[in-house]
Coordinates of C-alpha atoms in Angstrom, one line a residue:
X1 CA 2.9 -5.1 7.8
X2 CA 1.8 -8.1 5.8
X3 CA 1.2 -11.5 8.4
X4 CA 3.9 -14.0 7.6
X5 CA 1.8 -17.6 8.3
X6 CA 3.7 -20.2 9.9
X7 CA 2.6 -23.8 9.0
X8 CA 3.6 -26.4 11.8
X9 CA 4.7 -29.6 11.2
X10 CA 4.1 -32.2 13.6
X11 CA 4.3 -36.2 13.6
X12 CA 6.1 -38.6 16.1
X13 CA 9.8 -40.0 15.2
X14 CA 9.9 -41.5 11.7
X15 CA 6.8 -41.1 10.3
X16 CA 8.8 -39.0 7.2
X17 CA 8.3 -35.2 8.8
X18 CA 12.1 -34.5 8.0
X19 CA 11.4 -35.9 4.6
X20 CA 7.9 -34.2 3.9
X21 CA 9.6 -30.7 5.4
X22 CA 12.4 -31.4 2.8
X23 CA 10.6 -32.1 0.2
X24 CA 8.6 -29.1 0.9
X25 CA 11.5 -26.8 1.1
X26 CA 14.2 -28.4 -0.3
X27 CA 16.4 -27.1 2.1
X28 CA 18.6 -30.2 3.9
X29 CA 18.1 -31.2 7.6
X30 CA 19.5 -34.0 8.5
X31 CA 16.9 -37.7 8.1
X32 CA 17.0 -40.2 10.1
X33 CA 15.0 -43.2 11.5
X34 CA 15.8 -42.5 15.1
X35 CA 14.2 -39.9 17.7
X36 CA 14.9 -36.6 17.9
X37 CA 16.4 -36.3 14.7
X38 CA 15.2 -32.8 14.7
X39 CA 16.5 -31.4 17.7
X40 CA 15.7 -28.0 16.6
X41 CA 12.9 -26.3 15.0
X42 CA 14.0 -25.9 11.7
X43 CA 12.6 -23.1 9.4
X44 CA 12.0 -22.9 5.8
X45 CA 10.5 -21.4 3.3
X46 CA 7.9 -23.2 1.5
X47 CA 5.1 -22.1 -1.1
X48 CA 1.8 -22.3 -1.9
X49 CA 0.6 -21.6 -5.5
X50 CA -2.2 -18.9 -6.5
X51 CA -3.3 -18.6 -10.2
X52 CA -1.5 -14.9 -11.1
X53 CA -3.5 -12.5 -12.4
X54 CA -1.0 -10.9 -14.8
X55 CA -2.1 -12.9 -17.5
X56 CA -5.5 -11.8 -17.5
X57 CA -4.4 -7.8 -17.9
X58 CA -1.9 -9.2 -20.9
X59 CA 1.3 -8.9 -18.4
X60 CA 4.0 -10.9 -17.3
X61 CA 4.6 -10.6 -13.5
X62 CA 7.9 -9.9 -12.0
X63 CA 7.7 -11.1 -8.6
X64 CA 9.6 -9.5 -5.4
X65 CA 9.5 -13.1 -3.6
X66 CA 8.4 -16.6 -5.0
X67 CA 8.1 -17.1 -8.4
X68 CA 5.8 -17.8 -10.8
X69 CA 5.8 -20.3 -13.6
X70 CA 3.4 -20.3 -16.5
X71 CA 0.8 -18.5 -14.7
X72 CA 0.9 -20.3 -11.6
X73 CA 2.7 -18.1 -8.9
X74 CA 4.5 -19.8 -6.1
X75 CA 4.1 -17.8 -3.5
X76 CA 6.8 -18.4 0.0
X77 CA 4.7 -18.9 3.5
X78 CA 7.0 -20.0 6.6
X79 CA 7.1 -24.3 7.5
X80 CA 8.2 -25.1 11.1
X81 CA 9.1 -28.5 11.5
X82 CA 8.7 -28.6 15.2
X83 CA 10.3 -31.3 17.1
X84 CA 10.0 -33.4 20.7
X85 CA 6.7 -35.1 19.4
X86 CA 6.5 -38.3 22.4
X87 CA 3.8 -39.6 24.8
X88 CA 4.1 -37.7 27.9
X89 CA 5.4 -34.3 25.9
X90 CA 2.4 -32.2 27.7
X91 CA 3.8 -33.4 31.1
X92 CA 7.7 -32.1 29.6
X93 CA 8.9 -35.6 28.5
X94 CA 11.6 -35.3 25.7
X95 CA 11.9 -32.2 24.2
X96 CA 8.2 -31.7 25.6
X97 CA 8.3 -27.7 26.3
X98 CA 10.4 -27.0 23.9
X99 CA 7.7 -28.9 21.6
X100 CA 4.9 -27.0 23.3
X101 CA 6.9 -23.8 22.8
X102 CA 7.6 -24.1 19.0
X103 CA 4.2 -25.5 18.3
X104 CA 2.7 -22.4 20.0
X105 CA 4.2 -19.6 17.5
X106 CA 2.7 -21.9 14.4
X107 CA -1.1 -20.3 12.8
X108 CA -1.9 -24.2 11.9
X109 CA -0.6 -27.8 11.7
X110 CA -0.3 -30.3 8.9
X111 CA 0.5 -34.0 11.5
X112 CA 2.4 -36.1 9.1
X113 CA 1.1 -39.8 10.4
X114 CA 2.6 -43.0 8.9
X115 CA 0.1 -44.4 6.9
X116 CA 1.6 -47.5 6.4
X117 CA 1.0 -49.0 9.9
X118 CA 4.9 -49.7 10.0
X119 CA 6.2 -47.0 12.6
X120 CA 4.7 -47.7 16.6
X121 CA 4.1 -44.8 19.1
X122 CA 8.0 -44.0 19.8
X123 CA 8.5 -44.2 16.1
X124 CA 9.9 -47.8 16.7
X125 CA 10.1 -49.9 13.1
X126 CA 6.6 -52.3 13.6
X127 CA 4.1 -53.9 12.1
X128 CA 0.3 -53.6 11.7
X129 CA 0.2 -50.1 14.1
X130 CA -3.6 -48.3 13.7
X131 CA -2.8 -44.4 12.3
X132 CA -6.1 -43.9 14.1
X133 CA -3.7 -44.3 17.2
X134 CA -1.1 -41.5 16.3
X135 CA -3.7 -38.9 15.0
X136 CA -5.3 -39.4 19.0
X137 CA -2.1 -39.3 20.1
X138 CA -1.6 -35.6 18.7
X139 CA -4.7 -34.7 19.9
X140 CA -4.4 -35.9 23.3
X141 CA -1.2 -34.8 24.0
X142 CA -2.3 -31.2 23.0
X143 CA -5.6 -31.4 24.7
X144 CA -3.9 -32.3 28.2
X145 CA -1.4 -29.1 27.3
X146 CA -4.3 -26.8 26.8
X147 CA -6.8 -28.5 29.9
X148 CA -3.3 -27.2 31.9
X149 CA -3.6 -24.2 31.0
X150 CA -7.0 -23.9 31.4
X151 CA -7.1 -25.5 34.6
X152 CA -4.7 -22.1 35.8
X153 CA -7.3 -20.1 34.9
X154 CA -9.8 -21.6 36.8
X155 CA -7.7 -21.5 39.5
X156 CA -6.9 -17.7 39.7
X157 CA -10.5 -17.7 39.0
X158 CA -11.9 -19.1 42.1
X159 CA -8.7 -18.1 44.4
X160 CA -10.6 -14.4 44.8
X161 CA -7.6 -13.0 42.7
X162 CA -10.8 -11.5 40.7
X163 CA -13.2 -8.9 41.8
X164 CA -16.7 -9.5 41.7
X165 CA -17.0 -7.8 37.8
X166 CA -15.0 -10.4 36.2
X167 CA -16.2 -13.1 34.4
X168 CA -14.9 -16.5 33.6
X169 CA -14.7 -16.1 30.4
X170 CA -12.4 -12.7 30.8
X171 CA -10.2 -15.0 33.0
X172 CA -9.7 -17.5 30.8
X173 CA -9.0 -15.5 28.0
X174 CA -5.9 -13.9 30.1
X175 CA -4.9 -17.0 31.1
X176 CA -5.1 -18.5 27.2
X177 CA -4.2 -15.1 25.3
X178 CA -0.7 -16.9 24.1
X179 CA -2.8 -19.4 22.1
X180 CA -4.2 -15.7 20.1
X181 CA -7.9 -16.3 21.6
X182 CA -10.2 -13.6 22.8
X183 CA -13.1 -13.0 25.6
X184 CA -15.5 -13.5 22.5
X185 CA -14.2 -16.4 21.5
X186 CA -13.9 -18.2 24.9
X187 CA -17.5 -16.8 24.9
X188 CA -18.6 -18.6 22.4
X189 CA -17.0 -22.0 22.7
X190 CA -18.2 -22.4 26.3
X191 CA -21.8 -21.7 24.6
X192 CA -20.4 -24.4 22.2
X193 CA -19.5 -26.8 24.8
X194 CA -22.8 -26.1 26.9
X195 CA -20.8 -26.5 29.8
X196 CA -22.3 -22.9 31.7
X197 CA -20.4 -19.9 33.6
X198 CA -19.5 -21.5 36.1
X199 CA -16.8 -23.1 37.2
X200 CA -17.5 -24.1 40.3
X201 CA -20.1 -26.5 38.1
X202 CA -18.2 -28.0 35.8
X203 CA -16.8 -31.5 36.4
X204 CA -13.5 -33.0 35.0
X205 CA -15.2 -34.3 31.6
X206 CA -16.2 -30.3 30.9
X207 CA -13.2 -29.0 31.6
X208 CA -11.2 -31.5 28.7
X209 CA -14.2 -30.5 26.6
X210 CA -13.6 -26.8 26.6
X211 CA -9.9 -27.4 26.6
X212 CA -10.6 -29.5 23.6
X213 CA -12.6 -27.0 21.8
X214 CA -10.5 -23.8 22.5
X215 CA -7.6 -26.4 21.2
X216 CA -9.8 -27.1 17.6
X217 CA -10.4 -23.6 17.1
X218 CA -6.8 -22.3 18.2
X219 CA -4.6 -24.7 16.6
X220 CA -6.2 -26.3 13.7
X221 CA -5.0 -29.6 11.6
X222 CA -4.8 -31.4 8.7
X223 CA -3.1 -34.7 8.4
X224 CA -0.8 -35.2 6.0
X225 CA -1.4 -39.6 5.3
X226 CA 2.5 -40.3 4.3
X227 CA 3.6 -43.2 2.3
X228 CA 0.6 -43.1 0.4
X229 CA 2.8 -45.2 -2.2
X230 CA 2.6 -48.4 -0.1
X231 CA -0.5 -51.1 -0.3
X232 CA -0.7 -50.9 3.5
X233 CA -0.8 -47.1 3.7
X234 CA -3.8 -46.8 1.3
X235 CA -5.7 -49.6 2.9
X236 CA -5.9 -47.4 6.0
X237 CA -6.6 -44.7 4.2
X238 CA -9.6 -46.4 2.8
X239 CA -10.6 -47.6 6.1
X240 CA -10.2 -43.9 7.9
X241 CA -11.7 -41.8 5.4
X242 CA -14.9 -43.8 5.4
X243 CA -15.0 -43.9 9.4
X244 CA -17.7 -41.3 10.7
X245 CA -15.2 -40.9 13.8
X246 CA -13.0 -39.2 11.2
X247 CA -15.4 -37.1 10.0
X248 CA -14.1 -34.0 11.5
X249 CA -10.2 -34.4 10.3
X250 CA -9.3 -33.2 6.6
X251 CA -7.0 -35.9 5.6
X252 CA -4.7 -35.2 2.6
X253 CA -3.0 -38.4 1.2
X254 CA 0.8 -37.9 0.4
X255 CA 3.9 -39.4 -0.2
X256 CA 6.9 -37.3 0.6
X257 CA 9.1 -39.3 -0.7
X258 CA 7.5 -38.9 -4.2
X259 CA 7.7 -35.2 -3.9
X260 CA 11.4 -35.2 -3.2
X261 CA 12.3 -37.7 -5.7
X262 CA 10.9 -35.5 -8.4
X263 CA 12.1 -32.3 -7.0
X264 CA 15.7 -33.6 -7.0
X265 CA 14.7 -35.3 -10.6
X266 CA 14.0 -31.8 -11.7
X267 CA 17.1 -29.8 -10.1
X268 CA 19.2 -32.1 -12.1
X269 CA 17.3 -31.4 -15.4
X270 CA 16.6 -35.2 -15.5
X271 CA 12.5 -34.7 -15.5
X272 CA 10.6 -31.2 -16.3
X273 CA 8.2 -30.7 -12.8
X274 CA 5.9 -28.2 -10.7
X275 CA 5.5 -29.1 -7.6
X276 CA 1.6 -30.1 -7.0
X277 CA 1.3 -31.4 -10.8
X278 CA -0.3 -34.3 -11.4
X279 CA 2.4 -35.6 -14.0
X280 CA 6.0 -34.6 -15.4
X281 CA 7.7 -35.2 -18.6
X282 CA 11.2 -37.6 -18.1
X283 CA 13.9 -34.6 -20.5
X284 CA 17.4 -36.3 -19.4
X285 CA 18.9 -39.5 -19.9
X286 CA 17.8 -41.8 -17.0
X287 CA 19.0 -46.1 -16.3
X288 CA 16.3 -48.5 -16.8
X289 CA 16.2 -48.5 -12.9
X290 CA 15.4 -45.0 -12.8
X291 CA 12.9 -44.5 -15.2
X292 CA 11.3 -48.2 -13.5
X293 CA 11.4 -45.7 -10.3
X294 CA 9.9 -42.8 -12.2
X295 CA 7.1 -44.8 -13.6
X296 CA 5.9 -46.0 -10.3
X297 CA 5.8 -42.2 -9.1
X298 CA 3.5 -41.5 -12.2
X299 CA 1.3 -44.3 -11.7
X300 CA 0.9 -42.7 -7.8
X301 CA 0.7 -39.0 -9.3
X302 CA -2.4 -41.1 -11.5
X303 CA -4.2 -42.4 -8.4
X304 CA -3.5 -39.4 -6.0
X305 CA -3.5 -36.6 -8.5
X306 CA -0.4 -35.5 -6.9
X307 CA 2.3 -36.4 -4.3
X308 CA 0.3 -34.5 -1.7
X309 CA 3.0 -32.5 -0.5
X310 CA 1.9 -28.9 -2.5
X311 CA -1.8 -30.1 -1.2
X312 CA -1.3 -30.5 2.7
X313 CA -0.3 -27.0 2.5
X314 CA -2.8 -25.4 0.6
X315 CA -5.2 -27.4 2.4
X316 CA -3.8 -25.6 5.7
X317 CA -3.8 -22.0 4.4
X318 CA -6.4 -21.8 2.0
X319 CA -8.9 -24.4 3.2
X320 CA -8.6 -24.3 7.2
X321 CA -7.2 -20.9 8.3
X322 CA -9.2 -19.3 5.1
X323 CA -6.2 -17.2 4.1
X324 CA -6.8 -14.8 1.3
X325 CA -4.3 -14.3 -1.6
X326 CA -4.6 -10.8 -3.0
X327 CA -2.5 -9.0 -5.4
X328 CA -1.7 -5.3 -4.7
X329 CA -2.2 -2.6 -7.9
X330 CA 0.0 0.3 -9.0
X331 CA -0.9 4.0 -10.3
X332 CA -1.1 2.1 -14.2
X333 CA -3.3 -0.5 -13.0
X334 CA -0.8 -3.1 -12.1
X335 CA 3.0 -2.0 -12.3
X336 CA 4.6 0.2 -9.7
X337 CA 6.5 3.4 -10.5
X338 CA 9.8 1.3 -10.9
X339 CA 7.8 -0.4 -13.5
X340 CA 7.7 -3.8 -12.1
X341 CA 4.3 -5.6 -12.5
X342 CA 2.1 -7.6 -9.4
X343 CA 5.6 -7.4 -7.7
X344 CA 3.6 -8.9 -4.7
X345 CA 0.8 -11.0 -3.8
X346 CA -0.4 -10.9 -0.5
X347 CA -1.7 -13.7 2.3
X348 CA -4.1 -12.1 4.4
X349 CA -6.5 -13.4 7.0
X350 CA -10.5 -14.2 6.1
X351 CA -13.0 -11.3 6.4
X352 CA -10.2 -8.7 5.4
X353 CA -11.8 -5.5 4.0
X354 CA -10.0 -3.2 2.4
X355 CA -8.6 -1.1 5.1
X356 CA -7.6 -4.2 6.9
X357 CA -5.4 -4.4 2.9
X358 CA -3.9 -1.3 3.2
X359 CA -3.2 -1.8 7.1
X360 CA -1.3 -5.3 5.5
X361 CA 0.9 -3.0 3.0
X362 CA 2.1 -0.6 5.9
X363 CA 0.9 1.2 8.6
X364 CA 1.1 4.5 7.1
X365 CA -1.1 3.5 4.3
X366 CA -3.8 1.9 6.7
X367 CA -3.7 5.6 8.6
X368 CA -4.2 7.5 5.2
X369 CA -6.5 5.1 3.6
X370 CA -9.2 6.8 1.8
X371 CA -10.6 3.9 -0.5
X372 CA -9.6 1.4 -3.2
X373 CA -9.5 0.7 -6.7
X374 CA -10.4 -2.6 -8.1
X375 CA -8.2 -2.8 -11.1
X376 CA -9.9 -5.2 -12.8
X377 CA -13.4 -2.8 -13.2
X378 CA -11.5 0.4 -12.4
X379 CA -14.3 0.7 -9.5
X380 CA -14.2 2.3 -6.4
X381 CA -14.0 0.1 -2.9
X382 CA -15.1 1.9 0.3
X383 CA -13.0 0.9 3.5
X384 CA -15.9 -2.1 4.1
X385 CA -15.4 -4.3 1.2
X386 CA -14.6 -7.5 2.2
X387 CA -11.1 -8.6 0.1
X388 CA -11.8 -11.8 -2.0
X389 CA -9.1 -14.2 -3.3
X390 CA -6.9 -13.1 -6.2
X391 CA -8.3 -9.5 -6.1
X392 CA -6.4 -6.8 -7.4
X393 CA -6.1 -3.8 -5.3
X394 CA -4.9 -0.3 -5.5
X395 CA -5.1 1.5 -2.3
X396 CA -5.5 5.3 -2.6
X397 CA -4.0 6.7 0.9
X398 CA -2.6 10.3 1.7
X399 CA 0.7 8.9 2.7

C-alpha cells in the first residue's frame, strides 16, 4: 500500500516547535515557554499542496482525503513533533531515547531554530545566542547517536562474531538497518568518506565521519528559521545564508506565528487565506488593533512570500526526500466506477516506475500489473517508466 511520509519536527525548548506543529495542523497541544512541553510525540495531519490535474481534463476533483481549493489540492502527509531535544540526549539525558526513538520512525526533519538569537541552548529566555549554535547542536547530538551505533558494529565486527566472507560493510548495514540503510549504501558512503575497509584502520575522526555521512543521507534536514518577523531573526538570516559553512543546509525562513494567526483569522471568517499564499484579503469586521496586526503579517508575507510554514514542508517532501505526487486514473480516464474523479493523489518515493505505482495502490495490483495508461496521451507505459510528478496513471492489472 501507498507510503504514509512522516515529517519530524525537531528544535530545543522554545524555539516555537509547538507553535509551528500547530500552525501546521491546527490541531491543539499544549505551548509553553518551558521544557518538555511536549512530553509526547504528538501526531498530526498536515498537507502539502500539488497543482490538481482535474482542471486540465475540464473536471472538478472530488478528493477521498485532503482537499483541494481552486485547483490547488491539499494533500495530508503525517507531522511528528518529536520531543526531549537537550544537550546530552544521545547519552539518554531528558527524554533522550524516547527522543532518539520517535525521531527514528520520521523519513525527514524540518529543526525549527530560533532565529531571533533570544532562546539559549536549554531554551532559556537570552539574548544575542548564534542559531549557528543550535543547528550544530542537532547535528551533533545526532552524529554521536549514529557514531554509537556504528561503533556496535565495529565491534561485532572485529570480535570474530563474523566469518571470514563478511564484509564491513554487510556488518554495518545489520547493525544500522533501523535507520532504513542498505549494504549498497553503506558501500557507497564509506567510498564517500575515503575512509577504506577496514576497520582495524580507521581512527576516531573516520569513524564520526562515516557516522556523519550515513546520518546526512539517512535522516535528512531542513531548517525551518522561526520568527522570521523580528529584526534580529532576519539579521541572522542574512548572516547564515551568505556563510559558505551553511552551504550544505536548505534553510527556509518562517514565522509560525504568522501562519497560525492567519489560520485562526480564517476559521473565524475574519480574513479569506490558503495556507502558503503570499497575501490574504481581510472579509470580517476587525478593531484597529487587529487589522494594525494583520498589516504587519502582510508586510512579512511581502518580504518572505509566505509565512514559511506550507514551505518547510514541501521543501522536506518534494525538494529533499524527492517525493513524487501522482494521481491515479479510472476506466473513463479519470473518474472511478462510483464516478468520483482523481479521488486520490499519491506520494511516492523518487525513481518509482510504474510497477513500483501499481505496487503503491495494492498489492494485488502490483502482482497483476500488465502496463499503464497515461491518461493525459492515452499512451501505453511498460512496467519501466519512471513515474514523474503530477502524472496521471491508469494501471491495467488482472486483479
Amino acid at each position: 500500500m501507498s507510503k504514509s511520509y512522516r515529517i519530524g519536527l525537531v528544535g530545543k525548548p522554545s524555539v516555537g516547535k509547538s507553535s509551528f506543529f500547530n500552525a501546521a495542523t491546527m490541531n491543539d497541544v499544549p505551548e509553553g515557554a518551558y521544557p518538555f512541553t511536549t512530553i509526547d510525540p504528538s501526531v498530526g495531519e498536515a498537507y502539502v499542496r500539488v497543482e490538481c490535474a482535474a482542471p486540465e481534463f475540464d473536471e472538478e476533483c472530488t478528493p477521498n482525503v485532503g482537499y483541494c481549493d481552486h485547483g490547488t489540492r491539499f494533500v495530508p502527509t503525517k507531522l511528528v513533533d518529536v520531543a526531549g531535544l537537550i544537550p546530552g540526549a544521545h547519552e539518554g539525558a531528558g527524554l533522550g531515547n524516547q527522543f532518539l526513538t520517535d525521531l527514528n520512525e520520521t523519513d525527514v526533519l524540518v529543526h525549527v531554530v530560533d532565529f531571533s538569537g533570544k532562546t539559549d541552548l536549554e531554551g532559556e529566555a537570552t539574548d544575542g545566542h548564534d542559531p549557528r549554535d543550535d543547528i550544530a547542536f542537532l547535528e551533533e547530538e545526532l552524529d554521536q547517536w549514529y557514531l554509537g551505533i556504528l561503533e556496535k558494529g565495529i565491534e561485532r565486527y572485529e570480535s570474530g562474531y563474523t566469518t571470514e566472507d563478511d564484509k564491513i560493510e554487510e556488518e554495518l548495514a545489520e547493525q544500522m538497518s533501523a535507520f532504513k540503510t542498505n549494504e549498497d549504501e553503506i558501500k557507497l558512503l564509506i567510498r564517500r568518506t575515503d575512509v577504506g575497509f577496514d576497520p582495524s584502520e580507521w581512527d576516531d575522526e573516520d569513524r564520526l565521519e562515516l557516522a556523519r555521512e550515513i546520518r546526512k543521507e539517512t535522516k535528512p534536514m531542513v531548517i525551518a528559521a522561526n520568527k522570521m518577523d523580528t529584526p534580529e531573526a532576519q539579521e541572522n538570516y542574512e548572516e547564515i545564508t551568505t556563510d559558505p559553512d551553511y552551504e550544505h543546509l536548505t534553510i527556509v525562513p518562517c514565522s509560525a506565528h504568522a501562519e497560525k494567526a492567519l489560520k485562526s483569522a480564517d476559521k473565524a471568517g475574519v480574513v479569506d487565506y490558503r495556507p502558503g499564499d503570499d497575501d490574504f484579503e481581510i472579509v470580517g469586521d476587525v478593531s484597529d488593533e487587529q487589522e494594525q496586526g494583520l498589516e504587519q503579517i502582510r508586510e512579512f508575507l511581502g518580504e518572505y512570500g509566505a509565512t514559511g510554514v506550507q514551505a518547510a514542508l514541501e521543501t522536506a517532501l518534494f525538494d529533499v526526500l524527492g517525493v513524487v505526487p501522482v494521481f491515479p486514473g479510472g476506466a473513463n480516464g479519470l473518474g472511478n466506477e462510483r464516478g468520483e474523479v482523481l479521488p486520490d493523489c499519491y506520494l511516492i518515493p523518487p525513481n518509482s516506475t510504474a510497477e513500483d505505482f501499481a505496487y503503491s495502490l495494492h498489492s494485488d495490483i502490483g502482482d497483476g500489473f500488465l502496463h499503464a495508461i497515461d491518461c493525459r496521451s492515452n499512451r501505453q507505459l511498460g512496467k519501466d517508466y519512471e513515474v514523474e510528478a503530477r502524472d496521471v496513471i491508469e494501471v491495467i492489472t488482472t486483479n
